[in-house]
């Protein structure tokens, strides 16, 4: 899996193909989608129109909350693949644990089956806390390949990242720029010194922490700027300055209570 990718959250379905083809043209090979985003048709169209060989792309989608449960998850996967027009997925995730509903273990068993059947190459989760992860592993013996969680400089999630690492799970950052983390004066100062954009500084912070990161943009110039975070390097002092911005500033739902379907 490429460490840097692009997400299509909140991209209208009619614009998603263009965003995907432009992203692939720039050099992105990891495309992160989800059934809940309502644009899997556009994502699949963009993949086909890009002209890139399928085996050179890494495509992710996610099981939505209302489709949790073993049999429901299998049916939902079929619908996702029909919308995408693909023969297999590189990664399929449970989007949220929804502990109050308590179907995530059954859903995980469905994902294990899909991987065993060769329809998915890797399986993982999103927004799972350590107790959720340990329960999956204890009850099935299968460790998620990846846990996609909200991470940015004002929500560093140090403990959760350490838990993932201890369990052998890759952490992937969603909302990697936070809600304006890139506009903080500490970030702007580093960007000025390195002659790059503040967003590039924040994305590079994720990469140097060993995180996979999937920024989202619909603008070609911003997609290009984000990709070129690969061209800069932060010093240890820069990393420590950004780490110090942590405020526990969660912008999305709490994984322990979120159960929207």
mmCIF file of C-alpha atoms in Angstrom:
data_model
loop_
_atom_site.group_PDB
_atom_site.id
_atom_site.type_symbol
_atom_site.label_atom_id
_atom_site.label_comp_id
_atom_site.label_asym_id
_atom_site.label_seq_id
_atom_site.Cartn_x
_atom_site.Cartn_y
_atom_site.Cartn_z
ATOM 1 C CA UNK A 1 0.000 0.000 0.000
ATOM 2 C CA UNK A 2 1.373 3.447 -0.860
ATOM 3 C CA UNK A 3 1.885 5.578 2.234
ATOM 4 C CA UNK A 4 0.352 8.683 0.622
ATOM 5 C CA UNK A 5 -3.051 8.544 -1.032
ATOM 6 C CA UNK A 6 -6.084 10.646 -1.812
ATOM 7 C CA UNK A 7 -9.560 10.463 -0.292
ATOM 8 C CA UNK A 8 -12.871 11.212 -1.991
ATOM 9 C CA UNK A 9 -15.012 12.005 1.063
ATOM 10 C CA UNK A 10 -17.562 14.757 0.293
ATOM 11 C CA UNK A 11 -16.699 14.767 -3.424
ATOM 12 C CA UNK A 12 -19.966 14.786 -5.448
ATOM 13 C CA UNK A 13 -20.418 11.610 -7.468
ATOM 14 C CA UNK A 14 -20.501 13.575 -10.726
ATOM 15 C CA UNK A 15 -17.083 15.104 -9.947
ATOM 16 C CA UNK A 16 -15.388 12.041 -8.496
ATOM 17 C CA UNK A 17 -14.184 10.532 -11.787
ATOM 18 C CA UNK A 18 -12.363 13.747 -12.647
ATOM 19 C CA UNK A 19 -10.758 13.951 -9.188
ATOM 20 C CA UNK A 20 -9.634 10.318 -9.419
ATOM 21 C CA UNK A 21 -8.186 10.590 -12.926
ATOM 22 C CA UNK A 22 -6.387 13.833 -12.049
ATOM 23 C CA UNK A 23 -5.001 12.268 -8.866
ATOM 24 C CA UNK A 24 -3.667 9.261 -10.750
ATOM 25 C CA UNK A 25 -2.170 11.555 -13.404
ATOM 26 C CA UNK A 26 -0.299 13.443 -10.652
ATOM 27 C CA UNK A 27 1.083 10.189 -9.249
ATOM 28 C CA UNK A 28 -1.295 8.999 -6.534
ATOM 29 C CA UNK A 29 -1.857 5.249 -6.529
ATOM 30 C CA UNK A 30 -3.879 4.867 -3.297
ATOM 31 C CA UNK A 31 -7.531 5.935 -3.641
ATOM 32 C CA UNK A 32 -9.676 5.831 -0.493
ATOM 33 C CA UNK A 33 -13.457 5.593 -0.853
ATOM 34 C CA UNK A 34 -16.478 4.289 1.052
ATOM 35 C CA UNK A 35 -20.048 3.251 0.431
ATOM 36 C CA UNK A 36 -21.209 6.093 2.705
ATOM 37 C CA UNK A 37 -19.587 8.699 0.463
ATOM 38 C CA UNK A 38 -22.169 8.040 -2.246
ATOM 39 C CA UNK A 39 -19.645 8.256 -5.072
ATOM 40 C CA UNK A 40 -18.410 4.727 -5.706
ATOM 41 C CA UNK A 41 -19.735 4.854 -9.274
ATOM 42 C CA UNK A 42 -17.653 7.943 -9.982
ATOM 43 C CA UNK A 43 -14.627 6.407 -8.300
ATOM 44 C CA UNK A 44 -14.838 3.315 -10.476
ATOM 45 C CA UNK A 45 -15.315 5.423 -13.593
ATOM 46 C CA UNK A 46 -12.242 7.462 -12.731
ATOM 47 C CA UNK A 47 -10.146 4.334 -12.269
ATOM 48 C CA UNK A 48 -11.199 3.021 -15.677
ATOM 49 C CA UNK A 49 -10.669 6.361 -17.428
ATOM 50 C CA UNK A 50 -7.242 6.895 -15.890
ATOM 51 C CA UNK A 51 -5.636 4.351 -18.205
ATOM 52 C CA UNK A 52 -3.579 3.042 -15.279
ATOM 53 C CA UNK A 53 -3.217 -0.718 -14.927
ATOM 54 C CA UNK A 54 -5.478 -2.044 -12.176
ATOM 55 C CA UNK A 55 -2.653 -3.923 -10.464
ATOM 56 C CA UNK A 56 -0.749 -0.646 -10.063
ATOM 57 C CA UNK A 57 -3.586 0.941 -8.070
ATOM 58 C CA UNK A 58 -4.591 0.431 -4.445
ATOM 59 C CA UNK A 59 -8.330 0.897 -3.910
ATOM 60 C CA UNK A 60 -10.084 1.041 -0.551
ATOM 61 C CA UNK A 61 -13.768 1.044 0.344
ATOM 62 C CA UNK A 62 -15.689 0.694 3.592
ATOM 63 C CA UNK A 63 -18.708 -1.117 5.007
ATOM 64 C CA UNK A 64 -21.285 1.380 6.242
ATOM 65 C CA UNK A 65 -22.942 1.142 9.656
ATOM 66 C CA UNK A 66 -26.396 0.167 8.441
ATOM 67 C CA UNK A 67 -24.935 -2.875 6.690
ATOM 68 C CA UNK A 68 -23.174 -4.396 9.692
ATOM 69 C CA UNK A 69 -23.699 -8.073 10.513
ATOM 70 C CA UNK A 70 -22.308 -11.118 8.700
ATOM 71 C CA UNK A 71 -24.835 -11.626 5.899
ATOM 72 C CA UNK A 72 -25.649 -7.934 5.507
ATOM 73 C CA UNK A 73 -21.956 -7.139 5.137
ATOM 74 C CA UNK A 74 -21.547 -9.701 2.353
ATOM 75 C CA UNK A 75 -24.513 -8.216 0.472
ATOM 76 C CA UNK A 76 -23.208 -4.687 0.957
ATOM 77 C CA UNK A 77 -19.822 -5.709 -0.427
ATOM 78 C CA UNK A 78 -21.493 -7.082 -3.555
ATOM 79 C CA UNK A 79 -23.225 -3.739 -4.076
ATOM 80 C CA UNK A 80 -19.977 -1.836 -3.562
ATOM 81 C CA UNK A 81 -18.224 -3.965 -6.165
ATOM 82 C CA UNK A 82 -21.106 -3.504 -8.595
ATOM 83 C CA UNK A 83 -20.899 0.279 -8.194
ATOM 84 C CA UNK A 84 -17.107 0.317 -8.522
ATOM 85 C CA UNK A 85 -17.073 -2.126 -11.438
ATOM 86 C CA UNK A 86 -14.040 -3.935 -10.023
ATOM 87 C CA UNK A 87 -13.166 -7.618 -9.694
ATOM 88 C CA UNK A 88 -11.417 -7.186 -6.335
ATOM 89 C CA UNK A 89 -10.603 -4.595 -3.693
ATOM 90 C CA UNK A 90 -7.164 -4.004 -2.236
ATOM 91 C CA UNK A 91 -8.563 -3.065 1.177
ATOM 92 C CA UNK A 92 -12.028 -3.238 2.750
ATOM 93 C CA UNK A 93 -12.735 -1.642 6.122
ATOM 94 C CA UNK A 94 -15.489 -1.660 8.733
ATOM 95 C CA UNK A 95 -16.245 2.073 8.810
ATOM 96 C CA UNK A 96 -17.177 2.400 12.524
ATOM 97 C CA UNK A 97 -17.320 -0.088 15.414
ATOM 98 C CA UNK A 98 -20.790 0.944 16.677
ATOM 99 C CA UNK A 99 -20.300 -0.863 20.021
ATOM 100 C CA UNK A 100 -23.871 -0.127 21.121
ATOM 101 C CA UNK A 101 -25.124 -2.227 18.190
ATOM 102 C CA UNK A 102 -22.488 -4.916 18.805
ATOM 103 C CA UNK A 103 -22.243 -6.350 15.307
ATOM 104 C CA UNK A 104 -18.646 -5.518 14.489
ATOM 105 C CA UNK A 105 -17.314 -9.015 15.267
ATOM 106 C CA UNK A 106 -19.921 -10.591 12.963
ATOM 107 C CA UNK A 107 -19.030 -8.016 10.311
ATOM 108 C CA UNK A 108 -15.340 -8.814 10.760
ATOM 109 C CA UNK A 109 -16.037 -12.507 10.174
ATOM 110 C CA UNK A 110 -17.678 -11.553 6.863
ATOM 111 C CA UNK A 111 -14.589 -9.562 5.855
ATOM 112 C CA UNK A 112 -12.363 -12.528 6.746
ATOM 113 C CA UNK A 113 -14.483 -14.677 4.417
ATOM 114 C CA UNK A 114 -14.161 -12.121 1.601
ATOM 115 C CA UNK A 115 -10.397 -12.142 1.964
ATOM 116 C CA UNK A 116 -10.289 -15.939 2.024
ATOM 117 C CA UNK A 117 -12.316 -15.966 -1.205
ATOM 118 C CA UNK A 118 -9.821 -13.614 -2.859
ATOM 119 C CA UNK A 119 -12.324 -10.815 -3.351
ATOM 120 C CA UNK A 120 -10.350 -8.533 -1.028
ATOM 121 C CA UNK A 121 -6.590 -8.570 -0.628
ATOM 122 C CA UNK A 122 -6.499 -6.978 2.817
ATOM 123 C CA UNK A 123 -9.082 -6.179 5.481
ATOM 124 C CA UNK A 124 -9.119 -3.640 8.260
ATOM 125 C CA UNK A 125 -11.162 -1.203 10.270
ATOM 126 C CA UNK A 126 -11.722 2.506 10.752
ATOM 127 C CA UNK A 127 -12.284 4.447 13.969
ATOM 128 C CA UNK A 128 -11.681 1.431 16.208
ATOM 129 C CA UNK A 129 -10.454 1.947 19.757
ATOM 130 C CA UNK A 130 -8.039 -0.476 21.416
ATOM 131 C CA UNK A 131 -10.761 -2.544 23.218
ATOM 132 C CA UNK A 132 -12.601 -2.995 19.894
ATOM 133 C CA UNK A 133 -9.407 -4.163 18.200
ATOM 134 C CA UNK A 134 -8.495 -6.585 20.960
ATOM 135 C CA UNK A 135 -11.967 -8.102 20.905
ATOM 136 C CA UNK A 136 -11.754 -8.721 17.142
ATOM 137 C CA UNK A 137 -8.391 -10.398 17.564
ATOM 138 C CA UNK A 138 -9.401 -12.418 20.627
ATOM 139 C CA UNK A 139 -12.602 -13.743 19.042
ATOM 140 C CA UNK A 140 -11.336 -14.438 15.516
ATOM 141 C CA UNK A 141 -7.552 -14.666 15.711
ATOM 142 C CA UNK A 142 -7.332 -12.248 12.775
ATOM 143 C CA UNK A 143 -5.519 -8.914 13.158
ATOM 144 C CA UNK A 144 -6.759 -5.978 11.052
ATOM 145 C CA UNK A 145 -4.165 -4.828 8.551
ATOM 146 C CA UNK A 146 -5.035 -1.175 9.103
ATOM 147 C CA UNK A 147 -6.965 1.154 11.400
ATOM 148 C CA UNK A 148 -8.041 4.438 9.819
ATOM 149 C CA UNK A 149 -8.552 7.093 12.512
ATOM 150 C CA UNK A 150 -8.761 10.863 12.839
ATOM 151 C CA UNK A 151 -5.219 12.209 13.296
ATOM 152 C CA UNK A 152 -3.796 15.708 12.860
ATOM 153 C CA UNK A 153 -1.480 17.983 14.869
ATOM 154 C CA UNK A 154 -4.209 19.102 17.282
ATOM 155 C CA UNK A 155 -5.350 15.466 17.719
ATOM 156 C CA UNK A 156 -2.155 13.434 17.651
ATOM 157 C CA UNK A 157 -3.749 10.197 18.986
ATOM 158 C CA UNK A 158 -0.387 9.112 20.399
ATOM 159 C CA UNK A 159 -1.814 6.353 22.600
ATOM 160 C CA UNK A 160 -4.029 4.933 19.853
ATOM 161 C CA UNK A 161 -1.162 4.973 17.376
ATOM 162 C CA UNK A 162 1.023 3.143 19.894
ATOM 163 C CA UNK A 163 -1.725 0.560 20.443
ATOM 164 C CA UNK A 164 -1.987 -0.028 16.701
ATOM 165 C CA UNK A 165 1.765 -0.409 16.429
ATOM 166 C CA UNK A 166 1.891 -2.863 19.334
ATOM 167 C CA UNK A 167 -0.744 -5.000 17.626
ATOM 168 C CA UNK A 168 0.994 -4.847 14.235
ATOM 169 C CA UNK A 169 -1.666 -2.614 12.670
ATOM 170 C CA UNK A 170 -0.942 0.253 10.252
ATOM 171 C CA UNK A 171 -2.457 3.580 11.312
ATOM 172 C CA UNK A 172 -3.949 5.677 8.524
ATOM 173 C CA UNK A 173 -4.937 9.302 9.136
ATOM 174 C CA UNK A 174 -8.258 10.761 8.048
ATOM 175 C CA UNK A 175 -8.923 14.517 8.192
ATOM 176 C CA UNK A 176 -5.106 14.792 8.270
ATOM 177 C CA UNK A 177 -5.176 18.593 8.057
ATOM 178 C CA UNK A 178 -7.723 18.904 10.848
ATOM 179 C CA UNK A 179 -10.040 21.873 10.703
ATOM 180 C CA UNK A 180 -7.416 24.500 10.046
ATOM 181 C CA UNK A 181 -4.375 22.871 11.686
ATOM 182 C CA UNK A 182 -2.405 23.976 8.629
ATOM 183 C CA UNK A 183 -3.161 27.641 9.450
ATOM 184 C CA UNK A 184 -1.517 27.574 12.881
ATOM 185 C CA UNK A 185 1.430 30.004 13.243
ATOM 186 C CA UNK A 186 3.836 27.201 14.206
ATOM 187 C CA UNK A 187 3.013 25.415 10.956
ATOM 188 C CA UNK A 188 3.244 28.601 8.901
ATOM 189 C CA UNK A 189 6.691 29.334 10.340
ATOM 190 C CA UNK A 190 8.033 25.924 9.310
ATOM 191 C CA UNK A 191 6.461 26.261 5.851
ATOM 192 C CA UNK A 192 8.097 29.649 5.342
ATOM 193 C CA UNK A 193 11.506 28.294 6.287
ATOM 194 C CA UNK A 194 11.149 25.269 3.986
ATOM 195 C CA UNK A 195 9.557 27.297 1.167
ATOM 196 C CA UNK A 196 6.533 25.028 0.951
ATOM 197 C CA UNK A 197 2.847 25.175 1.835
ATOM 198 C CA UNK A 198 1.562 24.736 5.403
ATOM 199 C CA UNK A 199 -0.502 21.758 4.217
ATOM 200 C CA UNK A 200 2.667 20.096 2.924
ATOM 201 C CA UNK A 201 4.253 20.557 6.346
ATOM 202 C CA UNK A 202 1.341 18.837 8.100
ATOM 203 C CA UNK A 203 1.176 15.984 5.605
ATOM 204 C CA UNK A 204 4.919 15.440 5.922
ATOM 205 C CA UNK A 205 4.458 15.288 9.715
ATOM 206 C CA UNK A 206 2.102 12.328 9.216
ATOM 207 C CA UNK A 207 4.507 10.553 6.877
ATOM 208 C CA UNK A 208 7.503 10.991 9.196
ATOM 209 C CA UNK A 209 5.461 9.497 12.017
ATOM 210 C CA UNK A 210 5.095 6.385 9.855
ATOM 211 C CA UNK A 211 1.407 6.994 9.198
ATOM 212 C CA UNK A 212 -0.435 6.452 5.962
ATOM 213 C CA UNK A 213 -2.297 9.619 5.021
ATOM 214 C CA UNK A 214 -5.200 10.317 2.641
ATOM 215 C CA UNK A 215 -5.826 14.065 2.175
ATOM 216 C CA UNK A 216 -8.848 15.097 0.158
ATOM 217 C CA UNK A 217 -9.178 17.894 -2.375
ATOM 218 C CA UNK A 218 -11.145 18.531 -5.538
ATOM 219 C CA UNK A 219 -8.743 21.155 -6.873
ATOM 220 C CA UNK A 220 -5.984 19.901 -9.215
ATOM 221 C CA UNK A 221 -3.481 22.466 -7.926
ATOM 222 C CA UNK A 222 -4.095 21.410 -4.320
ATOM 223 C CA UNK A 223 -3.893 17.714 -5.214
ATOM 224 C CA UNK A 224 -0.531 18.436 -6.829
ATOM 225 C CA UNK A 225 0.713 20.479 -3.853
ATOM 226 C CA UNK A 226 -0.300 17.757 -1.407
ATOM 227 C CA UNK A 227 1.505 15.090 -3.421
ATOM 228 C CA UNK A 228 4.728 17.069 -3.305
ATOM 229 C CA UNK A 229 4.883 16.865 0.475
ATOM 230 C CA UNK A 230 7.132 13.958 -0.528
ATOM 231 C CA UNK A 231 9.745 16.512 -1.574
ATOM 232 C CA UNK A 232 10.345 18.064 1.859
ATOM 233 C CA UNK A 233 11.715 16.789 5.157
ATOM 234 C CA UNK A 234 11.045 18.028 8.680
ATOM 235 C CA UNK A 235 13.730 18.230 11.335
ATOM 236 C CA UNK A 236 13.356 16.586 14.727
ATOM 237 C CA UNK A 237 12.703 20.040 16.171
ATOM 238 C CA UNK A 238 9.941 20.603 13.611
ATOM 239 C CA UNK A 239 8.330 17.293 14.525
ATOM 240 C CA UNK A 240 8.463 18.094 18.224
ATOM 241 C CA UNK A 241 6.945 21.537 17.620
ATOM 242 C CA UNK A 242 4.043 20.001 15.726
ATOM 243 C CA UNK A 243 3.587 17.239 18.317
ATOM 244 C CA UNK A 244 3.258 19.937 20.963
ATOM 245 C CA UNK A 245 0.138 21.317 19.241
ATOM 246 C CA UNK A 246 -1.995 18.422 20.509
ATOM 247 C CA UNK A 247 -5.211 19.617 22.169
ATOM 248 C CA UNK A 248 -7.329 16.476 21.917
ATOM 249 C CA UNK A 249 -9.271 18.404 19.285
ATOM 250 C CA UNK A 250 -11.538 15.741 17.790
ATOM 251 C CA UNK A 251 -13.515 17.172 14.862
ATOM 252 C CA UNK A 252 -15.415 13.980 13.992
ATOM 253 C CA UNK A 253 -17.676 11.689 16.042
ATOM 254 C CA UNK A 254 -16.594 9.762 19.118
ATOM 255 C CA UNK A 255 -16.020 6.114 18.060
ATOM 256 C CA UNK A 256 -17.333 4.862 21.397
ATOM 257 C CA UNK A 257 -20.776 6.407 20.874
ATOM 258 C CA UNK A 258 -21.262 7.032 17.134
ATOM 259 C CA UNK A 259 -24.002 4.762 15.752
ATOM 260 C CA UNK A 260 -25.539 6.683 12.847
ATOM 261 C CA UNK A 261 -26.904 4.364 10.174
#
